């Protein structure tokens, strides 16, 4: 019988970086985001830019500014978060540091004005009005349903964690100094106007956050105002700063970020050690000792031998449509990702003659790995199914200080073919599953049904 998986332990335009500016009145059909699917949602988010154009010309390459003259879309953006939402949420219990930061950029440096303990709206408003401080609200999707819907669709679309922050800045003020981030950034202007200045990256596709001094970043490559309904995208590593101009109303914008630690390099860091360990069990060449004193004296022959071994490893990495060696990635994504709405199964149990079909495929990963429940050295490989359907909004993207649990199932490796039948997405009769006995077929269907991963047609 398959077993439940046990939990495991363990922060934004003119020639050098072109920025395409789009300014046109969109038809009313584009004023409401399309939540039918992750793909349709992203298409509506960046409209009128085509998705193919975005990934070919902008993604990880250069900024994109979309300026829109659509009152309906502007009103929708304004509904996503406001100062009145902050007032309401403060009454529910928000804390400095965890939920909100109060800060201001003074002399090119960030000055944090946080108090201790609970955040009171009157104090936040006082700092906002009198000290011209920016209020940064962390991960508002934990509290706002529409933001949760948006980020759930984006996480399914990118297959990566998606976080967000809301920045509320009074007129004539700036919250953060010039800096670059380690995430792909989408800015949605909700209220007021904000002046953005972008600079050429000093570290393209940066893997960490860094503040950059004014004397190092040069002149802006882009300088523009965002208004409600406008959208700005820029790649990680893009140096940026933003301020609310004097004489205007306050500004509120939403920063949506993704692809943190989601590069090929990160994937290899996660996967290569486990792959080498598994392959070395079968390949005696990987278990032979290194030449004497190789760590002290390296020769051309050593380099050739090392290259040959890498080539051999590459030829042996065969996943057969099942993700292998991604423990670090799934241990981060699936306990932290946006799940679908809380689910409970109902209706009849699947039986041998029932027809079942996979659901919520975007929230599930199928992977093969060593059985973590075995204590002996000769660990057998099993099939793991991880999913985010039971994740809690309150802990989404809240970091290591919040304990999270991986939800899923564990099956014998002999279940792989039957699981592939289900994973293709087409309806399948339980008795036609590629397993040895009827009992195994029913057990598999019931286990997946219990976790809401399949439904009975």
PDB file of C-alpha atoms in Angstrom, residues 192-348:
ATOM      1  CA  UNK A 192      -0.766  57.358  -7.979  1.00  0.00           C
ATOM      2  CA  UNK A 193       2.365  57.740 -10.090  1.00  0.00           C
ATOM      3  CA  UNK A 194       5.927  56.649  -9.572  1.00  0.00           C
ATOM      4  CA  UNK A 195       9.121  57.647 -11.342  1.00  0.00           C
ATOM      5  CA  UNK A 196      11.372  54.729 -12.223  1.00  0.00           C
ATOM      6  CA  UNK A 197      14.996  54.904 -13.292  1.00  0.00           C
ATOM      7  CA  UNK A 198      16.684  51.795 -14.669  1.00  0.00           C
ATOM      8  CA  UNK A 199      20.407  51.277 -15.227  1.00  0.00           C
ATOM      9  CA  UNK A 200      22.545  48.787 -17.113  1.00  0.00           C
ATOM     10  CA  UNK A 201      23.314  45.683 -15.016  1.00  0.00           C
ATOM     11  CA  UNK A 202      26.737  45.325 -13.469  1.00  0.00           C
ATOM     12  CA  UNK A 203      25.910  41.649 -12.866  1.00  0.00           C
ATOM     13  CA  UNK A 204      23.544  40.299 -15.564  1.00  0.00           C
ATOM     14  CA  UNK A 205      21.048  37.733 -14.239  1.00  0.00           C
ATOM     15  CA  UNK A 206      22.369  38.258 -10.722  1.00  0.00           C
ATOM     16  CA  UNK A 207      22.072  35.469  -8.162  1.00  0.00           C
ATOM     17  CA  UNK A 208      21.914  37.777  -5.143  1.00  0.00           C
ATOM     18  CA  UNK A 209      20.548  41.136  -4.003  1.00  0.00           C
ATOM     19  CA  UNK A 210      22.934  44.093  -3.863  1.00  0.00           C
ATOM     20  CA  UNK A 211      22.765  47.842  -3.227  1.00  0.00           C
ATOM     21  CA  UNK A 212      24.676  49.895  -5.788  1.00  0.00           C
ATOM     22  CA  UNK A 213      26.159  53.346  -4.991  1.00  0.00           C
ATOM     23  CA  UNK A 214      25.076  56.231  -7.212  1.00  0.00           C
ATOM     24  CA  UNK A 215      28.637  56.933  -8.370  1.00  0.00           C
ATOM     25  CA  UNK A 216      28.944  53.427  -9.805  1.00  0.00           C
ATOM     26  CA  UNK A 217      25.715  53.005 -11.758  1.00  0.00           C
ATOM     27  CA  UNK A 218      26.125  55.860 -14.247  1.00  0.00           C
ATOM     28  CA  UNK A 219      23.236  57.537 -16.009  1.00  0.00           C
ATOM     29  CA  UNK A 220      19.813  55.882 -16.347  1.00  0.00           C
ATOM     30  CA  UNK A 221      19.081  53.922 -19.488  1.00  0.00           C
ATOM     31  CA  UNK A 222      15.362  54.426 -18.836  1.00  0.00           C
ATOM     32  CA  UNK A 223      13.502  57.171 -16.962  1.00  0.00           C
ATOM     33  CA  UNK A 224       9.678  57.183 -16.911  1.00  0.00           C
ATOM     34  CA  UNK A 225       6.505  57.515 -14.838  1.00  0.00           C
ATOM     35  CA  UNK A 226       4.159  54.610 -14.120  1.00  0.00           C
ATOM     36  CA  UNK A 227       0.442  55.321 -13.669  1.00  0.00           C
ATOM     37  CA  UNK A 228      -2.404  52.987 -12.569  1.00  0.00           C
ATOM     38  CA  UNK A 229      -2.856  50.148 -15.052  1.00  0.00           C
ATOM     39  CA  UNK A 230       0.750  50.281 -16.307  1.00  0.00           C
ATOM     40  CA  UNK A 231       3.040  47.253 -16.094  1.00  0.00           C
ATOM     41  CA  UNK A 232       6.835  47.111 -15.999  1.00  0.00           C
ATOM     42  CA  UNK A 233       9.026  44.030 -16.343  1.00  0.00           C
ATOM     43  CA  UNK A 234      12.784  43.808 -15.883  1.00  0.00           C
ATOM     44  CA  UNK A 235      15.245  40.912 -15.490  1.00  0.00           C
ATOM     45  CA  UNK A 236      17.172  40.051 -12.353  1.00  0.00           C
ATOM     46  CA  UNK A 237      20.329  42.111 -12.076  1.00  0.00           C
ATOM     47  CA  UNK A 238      18.676  45.260 -13.479  1.00  0.00           C
ATOM     48  CA  UNK A 239      19.714  48.194 -11.288  1.00  0.00           C
ATOM     49  CA  UNK A 240      16.731  50.344 -10.394  1.00  0.00           C
ATOM     50  CA  UNK A 241      15.348  53.011  -8.098  1.00  0.00           C
ATOM     51  CA  UNK A 242      11.861  54.490  -7.789  1.00  0.00           C
ATOM     52  CA  UNK A 243      10.427  57.605  -6.167  1.00  0.00           C
ATOM     53  CA  UNK A 244       7.045  59.288  -5.860  1.00  0.00           C
ATOM     54  CA  UNK A 245       7.334  62.765  -7.404  1.00  0.00           C
ATOM     55  CA  UNK A 246       6.652  65.833  -5.253  1.00  0.00           C
ATOM     56  CA  UNK A 247       3.334  67.569  -5.715  1.00  0.00           C
ATOM     57  CA  UNK A 248       1.476  64.346  -6.580  1.00  0.00           C
ATOM     58  CA  UNK A 249      -0.573  61.905  -4.545  1.00  0.00           C
ATOM     59  CA  UNK A 250       1.023  58.953  -2.835  1.00  0.00           C
ATOM     60  CA  UNK A 251       2.002  55.908  -4.893  1.00  0.00           C
ATOM     61  CA  UNK A 252       1.142  52.252  -4.373  1.00  0.00           C
ATOM     62  CA  UNK A 253       2.659  49.561  -6.545  1.00  0.00           C
ATOM     63  CA  UNK A 254       2.752  45.783  -6.439  1.00  0.00           C
ATOM     64  CA  UNK A 255       6.015  43.967  -7.102  1.00  0.00           C
ATOM     65  CA  UNK A 256       5.614  40.370  -8.284  1.00  0.00           C
ATOM     66  CA  UNK A 257       8.831  38.370  -8.363  1.00  0.00           C
ATOM     67  CA  UNK A 258       9.816  34.910  -9.557  1.00  0.00           C
ATOM     68  CA  UNK A 259      12.720  32.708 -10.702  1.00  0.00           C
ATOM     69  CA  UNK A 260      14.820  33.131  -7.585  1.00  0.00           C
ATOM     70  CA  UNK A 261      17.490  30.407  -7.564  1.00  0.00           C
ATOM     71  CA  UNK A 262      15.833  28.843 -10.598  1.00  0.00           C
ATOM     72  CA  UNK A 263      18.723  28.778 -13.074  1.00  0.00           C
ATOM     73  CA  UNK A 264      20.446  25.848 -14.753  1.00  0.00           C
ATOM     74  CA  UNK A 265      23.283  26.321 -12.300  1.00  0.00           C
ATOM     75  CA  UNK A 266      20.903  25.982  -9.354  1.00  0.00           C
ATOM     76  CA  UNK A 267      19.362  22.887 -10.895  1.00  0.00           C
ATOM     77  CA  UNK A 268      22.780  21.263 -11.327  1.00  0.00           C
ATOM     78  CA  UNK A 269      23.782  22.163  -7.787  1.00  0.00           C
ATOM     79  CA  UNK A 270      20.665  20.388  -6.541  1.00  0.00           C
ATOM     80  CA  UNK A 271      20.802  17.355  -8.772  1.00  0.00           C
ATOM     81  CA  UNK A 272      24.371  16.451  -9.660  1.00  0.00           C
ATOM     82  CA  UNK A 273      25.480  15.064  -6.291  1.00  0.00           C
ATOM     83  CA  UNK A 274      22.512  12.693  -6.092  1.00  0.00           C
ATOM     84  CA  UNK A 275      22.953  11.568  -9.690  1.00  0.00           C
ATOM     85  CA  UNK A 276      26.653  10.836  -9.176  1.00  0.00           C
ATOM     86  CA  UNK A 277      25.873   8.909  -6.018  1.00  0.00           C
ATOM     87  CA  UNK A 278      23.311   6.717  -7.776  1.00  0.00           C
ATOM     88  CA  UNK A 279      25.379   6.099 -10.913  1.00  0.00           C
ATOM     89  CA  UNK A 280      28.500   5.286  -8.899  1.00  0.00           C
ATOM     90  CA  UNK A 281      26.650   2.315  -7.432  1.00  0.00           C
ATOM     91  CA  UNK A 282      26.632   0.712 -10.882  1.00  0.00           C
ATOM     92  CA  UNK A 283      29.757   2.237 -12.498  1.00  0.00           C
ATOM     93  CA  UNK A 284      33.010   0.948 -11.073  1.00  0.00           C
ATOM     94  CA  UNK A 285      34.978   3.637 -12.926  1.00  0.00           C
ATOM     95  CA  UNK A 286      33.448   6.268 -10.644  1.00  0.00           C
ATOM     96  CA  UNK A 287      34.504   4.267  -7.592  1.00  0.00           C
ATOM     97  CA  UNK A 288      38.167   3.996  -8.528  1.00  0.00           C
ATOM     98  CA  UNK A 289      40.609   6.158  -6.614  1.00  0.00           C
ATOM     99  CA  UNK A 290      42.061   9.374  -7.979  1.00  0.00           C
ATOM    100  CA  UNK A 291      45.757   9.356  -8.995  1.00  0.00           C
ATOM    101  CA  UNK A 292      48.152   9.975  -6.145  1.00  0.00           C
ATOM    102  CA  UNK A 293      48.702  13.646  -5.313  1.00  0.00           C
ATOM    103  CA  UNK A 294      46.140  14.774  -7.911  1.00  0.00           C
ATOM    104  CA  UNK A 295      44.771  17.420  -5.552  1.00  0.00           C
ATOM    105  CA  UNK A 296      48.246  18.925  -5.319  1.00  0.00           C
ATOM    106  CA  UNK A 297      49.455  18.500  -8.897  1.00  0.00           C
ATOM    107  CA  UNK A 298      46.958  18.490 -11.764  1.00  0.00           C
ATOM    108  CA  UNK A 299      48.013  17.410 -15.234  1.00  0.00           C
ATOM    109  CA  UNK A 300      46.516  17.459 -18.733  1.00  0.00           C
ATOM    110  CA  UNK A 301      45.775  13.765 -18.367  1.00  0.00           C
ATOM    111  CA  UNK A 302      43.763  14.452 -15.207  1.00  0.00           C
ATOM    112  CA  UNK A 303      41.661  17.056 -17.056  1.00  0.00           C
ATOM    113  CA  UNK A 304      41.009  14.652 -19.936  1.00  0.00           C
ATOM    114  CA  UNK A 305      39.971  11.911 -17.512  1.00  0.00           C
ATOM    115  CA  UNK A 306      37.642  14.300 -15.674  1.00  0.00           C
ATOM    116  CA  UNK A 307      36.050  15.375 -18.979  1.00  0.00           C
ATOM    117  CA  UNK A 308      35.542  11.741 -19.988  1.00  0.00           C
ATOM    118  CA  UNK A 309      33.745  11.046 -16.715  1.00  0.00           C
ATOM    119  CA  UNK A 310      31.424  14.025 -17.204  1.00  0.00           C
ATOM    120  CA  UNK A 311      30.612  12.755 -20.692  1.00  0.00           C
ATOM    121  CA  UNK A 312      29.899   9.306 -19.288  1.00  0.00           C
ATOM    122  CA  UNK A 313      27.611  10.764 -16.632  1.00  0.00           C
ATOM    123  CA  UNK A 314      25.675  12.716 -19.227  1.00  0.00           C
ATOM    124  CA  UNK A 315      25.062   9.586 -21.268  1.00  0.00           C
ATOM    125  CA  UNK A 316      23.696   7.737 -18.248  1.00  0.00           C
ATOM    126  CA  UNK A 317      21.208  10.372 -17.120  1.00  0.00           C
ATOM    127  CA  UNK A 318      17.945   8.972 -18.455  1.00  0.00           C
ATOM    128  CA  UNK A 319      14.736  10.137 -16.807  1.00  0.00           C
ATOM    129  CA  UNK A 320      12.137   8.725 -19.212  1.00  0.00           C
ATOM    130  CA  UNK A 321       9.657  11.578 -18.666  1.00  0.00           C
ATOM    131  CA  UNK A 322       9.924  11.299 -14.878  1.00  0.00           C
ATOM    132  CA  UNK A 323      11.840  14.093 -13.128  1.00  0.00           C
ATOM    133  CA  UNK A 324      14.923  12.794 -11.348  1.00  0.00           C
ATOM    134  CA  UNK A 325      17.336  14.367  -8.928  1.00  0.00           C
ATOM    135  CA  UNK A 326      15.368  17.522  -8.138  1.00  0.00           C
ATOM    136  CA  UNK A 327      15.050  17.082  -4.386  1.00  0.00           C
ATOM    137  CA  UNK A 328      16.191  20.596  -3.488  1.00  0.00           C
ATOM    138  CA  UNK A 329      13.866  22.205  -6.015  1.00  0.00           C
ATOM    139  CA  UNK A 330      10.755  20.274  -4.997  1.00  0.00           C
ATOM    140  CA  UNK A 331      11.532  20.592  -1.301  1.00  0.00           C
ATOM    141  CA  UNK A 332      11.410  24.355  -1.801  1.00  0.00           C
ATOM    142  CA  UNK A 333       8.592  24.699  -4.333  1.00  0.00           C
ATOM    143  CA  UNK A 334       5.938  22.227  -3.299  1.00  0.00           C
ATOM    144  CA  UNK A 335       5.669  23.023   0.432  1.00  0.00           C
ATOM    145  CA  UNK A 336       5.800  26.770  -0.309  1.00  0.00           C
ATOM    146  CA  UNK A 337       3.927  27.161  -3.591  1.00  0.00           C
ATOM    147  CA  UNK A 338       0.448  28.561  -4.049  1.00  0.00           C
ATOM    148  CA  UNK A 339      -1.966  25.665  -3.753  1.00  0.00           C
ATOM    149  CA  UNK A 340      -5.435  25.535  -5.215  1.00  0.00           C
ATOM    150  CA  UNK A 341      -8.368  26.377  -2.958  1.00  0.00           C
ATOM    151  CA  UNK A 342      -8.563  24.048   0.070  1.00  0.00           C
ATOM    152  CA  UNK A 343      -9.986  20.743  -1.107  1.00  0.00           C
ATOM    153  CA  UNK A 344     -11.756  17.790   0.433  1.00  0.00           C
ATOM    154  CA  UNK A 345     -12.742  14.750  -1.548  1.00  0.00           C
ATOM    155  CA  UNK A 346     -16.374  13.722  -1.896  1.00  0.00           C
ATOM    156  CA  UNK A 347     -18.405  11.266  -3.920  1.00  0.00           C
ATOM    157  CA  UNK A 348     -17.852   7.584  -4.493  1.00  0.00           C
TER     158      UNK A 348
END
